[in-house]
mmCIF file of C-alpha atoms in Angstrom:
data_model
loop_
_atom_site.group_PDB
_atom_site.id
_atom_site.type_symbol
_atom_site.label_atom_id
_atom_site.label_comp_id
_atom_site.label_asym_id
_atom_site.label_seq_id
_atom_site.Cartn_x
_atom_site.Cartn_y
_atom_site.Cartn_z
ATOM 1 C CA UNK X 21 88.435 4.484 59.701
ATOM 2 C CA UNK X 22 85.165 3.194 58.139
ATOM 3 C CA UNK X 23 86.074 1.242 55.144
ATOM 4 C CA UNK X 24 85.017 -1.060 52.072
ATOM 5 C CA UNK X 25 87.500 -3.931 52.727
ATOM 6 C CA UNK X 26 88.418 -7.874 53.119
ATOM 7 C CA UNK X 27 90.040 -9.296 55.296
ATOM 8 C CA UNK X 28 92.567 -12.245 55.771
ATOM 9 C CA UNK X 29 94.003 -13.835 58.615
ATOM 10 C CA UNK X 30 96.495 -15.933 58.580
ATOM 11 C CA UNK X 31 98.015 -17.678 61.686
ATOM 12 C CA UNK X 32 97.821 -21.101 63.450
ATOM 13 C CA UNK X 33 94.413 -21.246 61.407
ATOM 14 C CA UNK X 34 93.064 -19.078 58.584
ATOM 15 C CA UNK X 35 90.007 -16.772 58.643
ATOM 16 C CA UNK X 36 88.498 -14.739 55.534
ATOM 17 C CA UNK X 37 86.233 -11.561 55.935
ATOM 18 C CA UNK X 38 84.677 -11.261 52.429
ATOM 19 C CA UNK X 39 84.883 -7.194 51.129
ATOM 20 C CA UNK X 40 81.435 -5.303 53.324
ATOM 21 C CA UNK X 41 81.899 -1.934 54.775
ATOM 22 C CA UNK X 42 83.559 -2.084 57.783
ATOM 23 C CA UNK X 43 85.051 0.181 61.172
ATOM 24 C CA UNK X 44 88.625 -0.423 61.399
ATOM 25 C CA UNK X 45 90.284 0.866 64.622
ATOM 26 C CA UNK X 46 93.425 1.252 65.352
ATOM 27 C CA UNK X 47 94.633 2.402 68.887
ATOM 28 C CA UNK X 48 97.838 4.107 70.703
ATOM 29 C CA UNK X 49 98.416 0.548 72.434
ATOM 30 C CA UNK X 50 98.550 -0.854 69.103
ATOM 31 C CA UNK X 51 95.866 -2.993 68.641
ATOM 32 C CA UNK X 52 93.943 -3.734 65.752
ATOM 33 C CA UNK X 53 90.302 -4.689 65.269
ATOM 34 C CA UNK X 54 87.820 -5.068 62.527
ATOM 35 C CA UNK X 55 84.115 -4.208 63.412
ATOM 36 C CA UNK X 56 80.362 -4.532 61.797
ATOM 37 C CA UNK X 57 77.244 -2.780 62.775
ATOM 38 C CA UNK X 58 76.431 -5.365 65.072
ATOM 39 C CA UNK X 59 77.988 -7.766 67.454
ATOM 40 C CA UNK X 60 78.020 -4.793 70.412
ATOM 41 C CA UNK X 61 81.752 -4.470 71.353
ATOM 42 C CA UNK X 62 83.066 -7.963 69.904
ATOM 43 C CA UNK X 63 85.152 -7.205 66.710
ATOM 44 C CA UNK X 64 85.196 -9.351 63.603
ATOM 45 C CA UNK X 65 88.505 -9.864 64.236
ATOM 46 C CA UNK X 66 91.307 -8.188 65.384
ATOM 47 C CA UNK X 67 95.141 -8.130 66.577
ATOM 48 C CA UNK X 68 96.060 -7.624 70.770
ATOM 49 C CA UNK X 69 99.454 -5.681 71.186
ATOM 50 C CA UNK X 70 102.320 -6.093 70.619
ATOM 51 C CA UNK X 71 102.016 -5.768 66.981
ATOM 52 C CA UNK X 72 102.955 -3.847 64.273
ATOM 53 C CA UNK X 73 101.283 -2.834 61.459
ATOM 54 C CA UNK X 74 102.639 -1.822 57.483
ATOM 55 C CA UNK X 75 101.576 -0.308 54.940
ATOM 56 C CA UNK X 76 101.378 -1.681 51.215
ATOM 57 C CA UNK X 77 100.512 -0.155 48.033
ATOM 58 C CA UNK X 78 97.593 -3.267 46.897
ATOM 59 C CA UNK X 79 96.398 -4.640 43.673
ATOM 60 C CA UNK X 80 94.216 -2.856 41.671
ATOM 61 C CA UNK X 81 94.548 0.466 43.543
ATOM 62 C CA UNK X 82 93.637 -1.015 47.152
ATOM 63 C CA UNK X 83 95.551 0.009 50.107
ATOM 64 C CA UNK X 84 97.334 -3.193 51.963
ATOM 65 C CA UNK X 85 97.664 -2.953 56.322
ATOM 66 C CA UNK X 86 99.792 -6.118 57.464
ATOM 67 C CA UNK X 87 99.415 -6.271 61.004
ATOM 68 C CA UNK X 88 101.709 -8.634 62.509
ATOM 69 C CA UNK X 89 102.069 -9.791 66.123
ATOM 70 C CA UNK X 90 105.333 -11.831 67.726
ATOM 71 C CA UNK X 91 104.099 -14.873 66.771
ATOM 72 C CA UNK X 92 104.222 -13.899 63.143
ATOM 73 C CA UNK X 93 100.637 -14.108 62.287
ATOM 74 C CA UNK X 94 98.996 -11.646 60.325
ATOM 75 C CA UNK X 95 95.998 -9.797 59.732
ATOM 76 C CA UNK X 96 96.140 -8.650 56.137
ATOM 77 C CA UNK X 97 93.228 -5.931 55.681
ATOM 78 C CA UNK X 98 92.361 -4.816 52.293
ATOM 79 C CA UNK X 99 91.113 -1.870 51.815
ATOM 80 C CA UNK X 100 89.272 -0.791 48.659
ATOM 81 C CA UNK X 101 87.125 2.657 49.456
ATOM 82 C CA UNK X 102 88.152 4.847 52.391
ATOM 83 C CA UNK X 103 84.670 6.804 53.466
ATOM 84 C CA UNK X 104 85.910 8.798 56.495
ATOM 85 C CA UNK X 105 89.547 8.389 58.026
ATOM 86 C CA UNK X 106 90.170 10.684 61.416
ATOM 87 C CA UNK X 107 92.686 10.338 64.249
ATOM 88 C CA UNK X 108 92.073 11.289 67.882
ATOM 89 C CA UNK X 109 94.131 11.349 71.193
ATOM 90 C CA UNK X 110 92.148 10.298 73.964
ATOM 91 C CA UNK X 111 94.573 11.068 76.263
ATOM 92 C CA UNK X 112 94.966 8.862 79.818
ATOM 93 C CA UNK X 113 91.478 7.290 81.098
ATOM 94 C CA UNK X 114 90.509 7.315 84.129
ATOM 95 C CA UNK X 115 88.996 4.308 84.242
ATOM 96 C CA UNK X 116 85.799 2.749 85.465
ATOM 97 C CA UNK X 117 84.220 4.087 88.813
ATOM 98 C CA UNK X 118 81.014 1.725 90.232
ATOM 99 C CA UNK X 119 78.083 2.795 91.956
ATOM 100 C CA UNK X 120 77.911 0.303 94.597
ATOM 101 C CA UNK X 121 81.307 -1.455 94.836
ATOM 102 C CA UNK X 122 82.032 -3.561 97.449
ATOM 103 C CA UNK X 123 83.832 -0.777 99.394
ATOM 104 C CA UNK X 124 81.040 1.526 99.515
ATOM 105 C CA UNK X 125 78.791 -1.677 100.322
ATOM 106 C CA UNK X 126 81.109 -2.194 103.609
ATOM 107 C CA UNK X 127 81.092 1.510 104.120
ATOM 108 C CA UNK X 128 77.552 1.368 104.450
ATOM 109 C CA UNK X 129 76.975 -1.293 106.014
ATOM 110 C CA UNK X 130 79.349 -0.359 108.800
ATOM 111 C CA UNK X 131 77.249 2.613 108.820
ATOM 112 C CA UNK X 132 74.210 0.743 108.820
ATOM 113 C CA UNK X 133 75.542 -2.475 111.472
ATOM 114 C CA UNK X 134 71.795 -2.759 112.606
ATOM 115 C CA UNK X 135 71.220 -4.153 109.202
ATOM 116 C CA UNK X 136 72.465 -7.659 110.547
ATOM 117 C CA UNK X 137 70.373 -8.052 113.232
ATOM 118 C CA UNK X 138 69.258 -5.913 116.326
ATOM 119 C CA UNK X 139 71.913 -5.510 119.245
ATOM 120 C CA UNK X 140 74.553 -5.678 116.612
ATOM 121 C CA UNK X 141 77.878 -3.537 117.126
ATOM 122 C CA UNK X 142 80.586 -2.639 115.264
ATOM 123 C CA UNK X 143 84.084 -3.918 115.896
ATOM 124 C CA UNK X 144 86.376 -2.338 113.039
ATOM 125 C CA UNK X 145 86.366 -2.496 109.368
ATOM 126 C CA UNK X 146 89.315 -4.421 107.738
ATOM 127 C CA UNK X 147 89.990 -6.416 110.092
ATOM 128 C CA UNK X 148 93.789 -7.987 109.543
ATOM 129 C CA UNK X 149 94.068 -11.581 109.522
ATOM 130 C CA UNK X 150 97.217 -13.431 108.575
ATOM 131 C CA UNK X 151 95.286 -13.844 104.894
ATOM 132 C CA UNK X 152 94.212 -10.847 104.505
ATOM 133 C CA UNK X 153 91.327 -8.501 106.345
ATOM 134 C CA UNK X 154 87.863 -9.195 106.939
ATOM 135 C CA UNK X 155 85.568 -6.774 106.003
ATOM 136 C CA UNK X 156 83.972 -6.723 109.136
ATOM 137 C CA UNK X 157 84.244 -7.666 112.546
ATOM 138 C CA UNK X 158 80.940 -7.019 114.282
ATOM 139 C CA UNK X 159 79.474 -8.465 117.762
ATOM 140 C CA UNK X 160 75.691 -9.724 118.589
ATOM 141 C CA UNK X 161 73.561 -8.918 120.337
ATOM 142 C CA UNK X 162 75.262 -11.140 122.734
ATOM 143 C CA UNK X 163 78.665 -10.070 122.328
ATOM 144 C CA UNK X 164 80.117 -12.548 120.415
ATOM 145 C CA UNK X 165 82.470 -12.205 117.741
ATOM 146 C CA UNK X 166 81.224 -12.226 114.061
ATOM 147 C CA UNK X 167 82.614 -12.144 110.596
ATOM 148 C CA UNK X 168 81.480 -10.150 107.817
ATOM 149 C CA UNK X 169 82.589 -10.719 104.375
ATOM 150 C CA UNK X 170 81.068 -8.489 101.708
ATOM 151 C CA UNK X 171 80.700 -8.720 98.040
ATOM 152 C CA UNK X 172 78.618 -7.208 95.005
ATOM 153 C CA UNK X 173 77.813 -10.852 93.683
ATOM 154 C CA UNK X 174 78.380 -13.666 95.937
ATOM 155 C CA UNK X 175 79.775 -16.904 94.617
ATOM 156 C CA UNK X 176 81.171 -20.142 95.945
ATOM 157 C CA UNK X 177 84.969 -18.099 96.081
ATOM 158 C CA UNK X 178 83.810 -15.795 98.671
ATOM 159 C CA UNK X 179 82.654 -18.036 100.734
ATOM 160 C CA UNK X 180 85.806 -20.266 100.442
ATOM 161 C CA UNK X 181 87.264 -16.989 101.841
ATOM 162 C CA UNK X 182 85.241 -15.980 104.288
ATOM 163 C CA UNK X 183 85.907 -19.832 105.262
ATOM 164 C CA UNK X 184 89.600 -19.161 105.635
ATOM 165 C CA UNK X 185 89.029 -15.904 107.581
ATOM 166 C CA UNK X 186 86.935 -18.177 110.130
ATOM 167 C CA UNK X 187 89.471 -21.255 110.293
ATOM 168 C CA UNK X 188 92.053 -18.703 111.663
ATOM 169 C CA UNK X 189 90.150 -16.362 113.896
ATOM 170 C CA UNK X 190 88.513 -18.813 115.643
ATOM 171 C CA UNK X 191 92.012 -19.656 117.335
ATOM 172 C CA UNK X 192 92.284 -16.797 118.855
ATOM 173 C CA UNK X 193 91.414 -17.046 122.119
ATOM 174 C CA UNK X 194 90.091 -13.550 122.536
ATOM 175 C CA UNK X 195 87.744 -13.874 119.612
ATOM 176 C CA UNK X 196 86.378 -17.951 119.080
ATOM 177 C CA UNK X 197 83.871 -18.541 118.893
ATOM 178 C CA UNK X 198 83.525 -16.351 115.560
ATOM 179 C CA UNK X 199 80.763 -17.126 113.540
ATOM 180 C CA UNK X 200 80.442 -15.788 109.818
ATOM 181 C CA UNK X 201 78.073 -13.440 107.861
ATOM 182 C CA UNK X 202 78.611 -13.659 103.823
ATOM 183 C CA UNK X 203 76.657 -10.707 102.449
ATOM 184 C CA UNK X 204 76.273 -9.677 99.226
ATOM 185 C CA UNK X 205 73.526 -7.920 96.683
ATOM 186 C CA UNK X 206 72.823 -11.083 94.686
ATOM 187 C CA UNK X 207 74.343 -14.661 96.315
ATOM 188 C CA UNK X 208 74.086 -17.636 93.871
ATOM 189 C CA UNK X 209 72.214 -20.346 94.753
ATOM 190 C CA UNK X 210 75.385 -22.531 94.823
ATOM 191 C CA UNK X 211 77.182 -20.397 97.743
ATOM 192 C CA UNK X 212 74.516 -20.310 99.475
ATOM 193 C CA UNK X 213 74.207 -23.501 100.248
ATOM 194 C CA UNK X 214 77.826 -24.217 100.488
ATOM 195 C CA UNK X 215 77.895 -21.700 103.224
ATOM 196 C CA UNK X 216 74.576 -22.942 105.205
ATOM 197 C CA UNK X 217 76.508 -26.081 104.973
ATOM 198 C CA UNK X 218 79.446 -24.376 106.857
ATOM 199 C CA UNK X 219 77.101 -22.631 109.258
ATOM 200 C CA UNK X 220 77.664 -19.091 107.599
ATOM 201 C CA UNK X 221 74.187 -16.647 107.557
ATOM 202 C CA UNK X 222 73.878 -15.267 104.441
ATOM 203 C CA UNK X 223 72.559 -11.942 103.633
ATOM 204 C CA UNK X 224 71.173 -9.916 100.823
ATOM 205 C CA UNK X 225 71.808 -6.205 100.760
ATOM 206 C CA UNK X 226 69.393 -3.590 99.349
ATOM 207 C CA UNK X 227 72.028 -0.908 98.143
ATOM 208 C CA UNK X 228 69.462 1.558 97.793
ATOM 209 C CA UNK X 229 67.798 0.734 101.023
ATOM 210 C CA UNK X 230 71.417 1.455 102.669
ATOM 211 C CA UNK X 231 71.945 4.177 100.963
ATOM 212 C CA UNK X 232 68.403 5.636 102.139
ATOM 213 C CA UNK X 233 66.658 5.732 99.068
ATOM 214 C CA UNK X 234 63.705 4.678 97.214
ATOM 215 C CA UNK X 235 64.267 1.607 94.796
ATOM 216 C CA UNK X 236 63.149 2.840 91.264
ATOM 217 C CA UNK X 237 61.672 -0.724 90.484
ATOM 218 C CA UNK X 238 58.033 -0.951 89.855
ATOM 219 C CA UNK X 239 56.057 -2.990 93.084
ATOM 220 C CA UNK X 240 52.687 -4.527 93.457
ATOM 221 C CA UNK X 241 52.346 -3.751 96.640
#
């Protein structure tokens, strides 16, 4: 619904919207939110489910929505000029799909094990620890037994895992000494050092470059 309205909320704290021309929407999970031409997503304010709203006949020949949630705080929306109302099922969304998700990253690079250095061989993908699988287990050039933990962004929480992964596979006697490899498009500067601290390599991945094709950003050179 786009809307002339104000807006009160009233709750642990109160909030006023003075009357402007607003989007109100209203969706099947229940939720209620109050938007201006601006902002991008954020609302002005809004209710999360579960709530429920009523209602009123207003003052003056407004239109009165109490939304209420289980806390009992409401969102009291007064509306004085409806300019377009409409309803529409969406139906069930299928939700996001990613170009470039960490799965397809450890596809590829499987694919693409030469990527990590020359010699290098693949072991399996998803390999099962007793905390969950490694991304990859690769070998050297000299056959030794390495780690590969993958991720879109890398920060200090992957490497904390990969960490784990190491602690345990390096008492197995048919794989220690395992060394690590955290790779990721973009690492933060503050896991990579905590892993050069550990003795982990890190490595950046070129996503386009694995996928065999040209990077659309403009180069000097």
């Amino acid at each position: 619904m786009i809307a002339s309205c104000h807006v009160d909320y009233v709750g642990r704290l109160t909030a006023h919207l003075p009357k402007a021309r607003r989007l109100l929407l209203v969706k099947s999970d229940g939720s209620v939110s109050i938007h201006a031409d601006d902002r991008a997503y954020k609302p002005l304010n809004w209710m999360s489910p579960p709530c429920w709203l009523v209602e009123n006949d207003g003052e003056e020949g407004t239109q009165l929505w109490v939304v209420t949630n289980k806390a009992g705080e409401e969102l009291r929306i007064t509306i004085h000029e409806v300019e377009h109302d409409s309803s529409h099922e969406l139906g069930v969304d299928p939700g996001l799909i990613k170009d470039g998700v960490e799965s397809h990253l450890q596809e590829l690079l499987a694919e693409h094990v030469e990527t990590l250095g020359p010699g290098y061989t693949l072991v399996r993908r998803e390999y099962m620890t007793a905390i969950g699988p490694v991304d990859l287990l690769v070998r050297d050039a000299d056959g030794a037994s390495v780690a590969v933990e993958i991720k879109r962004r890398g920060e200090i929480d992957g490497v904390e895992q990969l960490t784990r992964y190491l602690e345990l596979m390096n008492r197995d006697p048919l794989l220690a000494p395992v060394t690590g490899v955290f790779a990721a498009q973009q690492i933060k500067p503050q896991a990579r050092t905590l892993a050069e601290d550990r003795g982990i390599r890190c490595l950046t991945l070129d996503y386009d470059a694995l996928r065999g094709t040209e990077s659309t950003e403009f180069r000097l050179f």
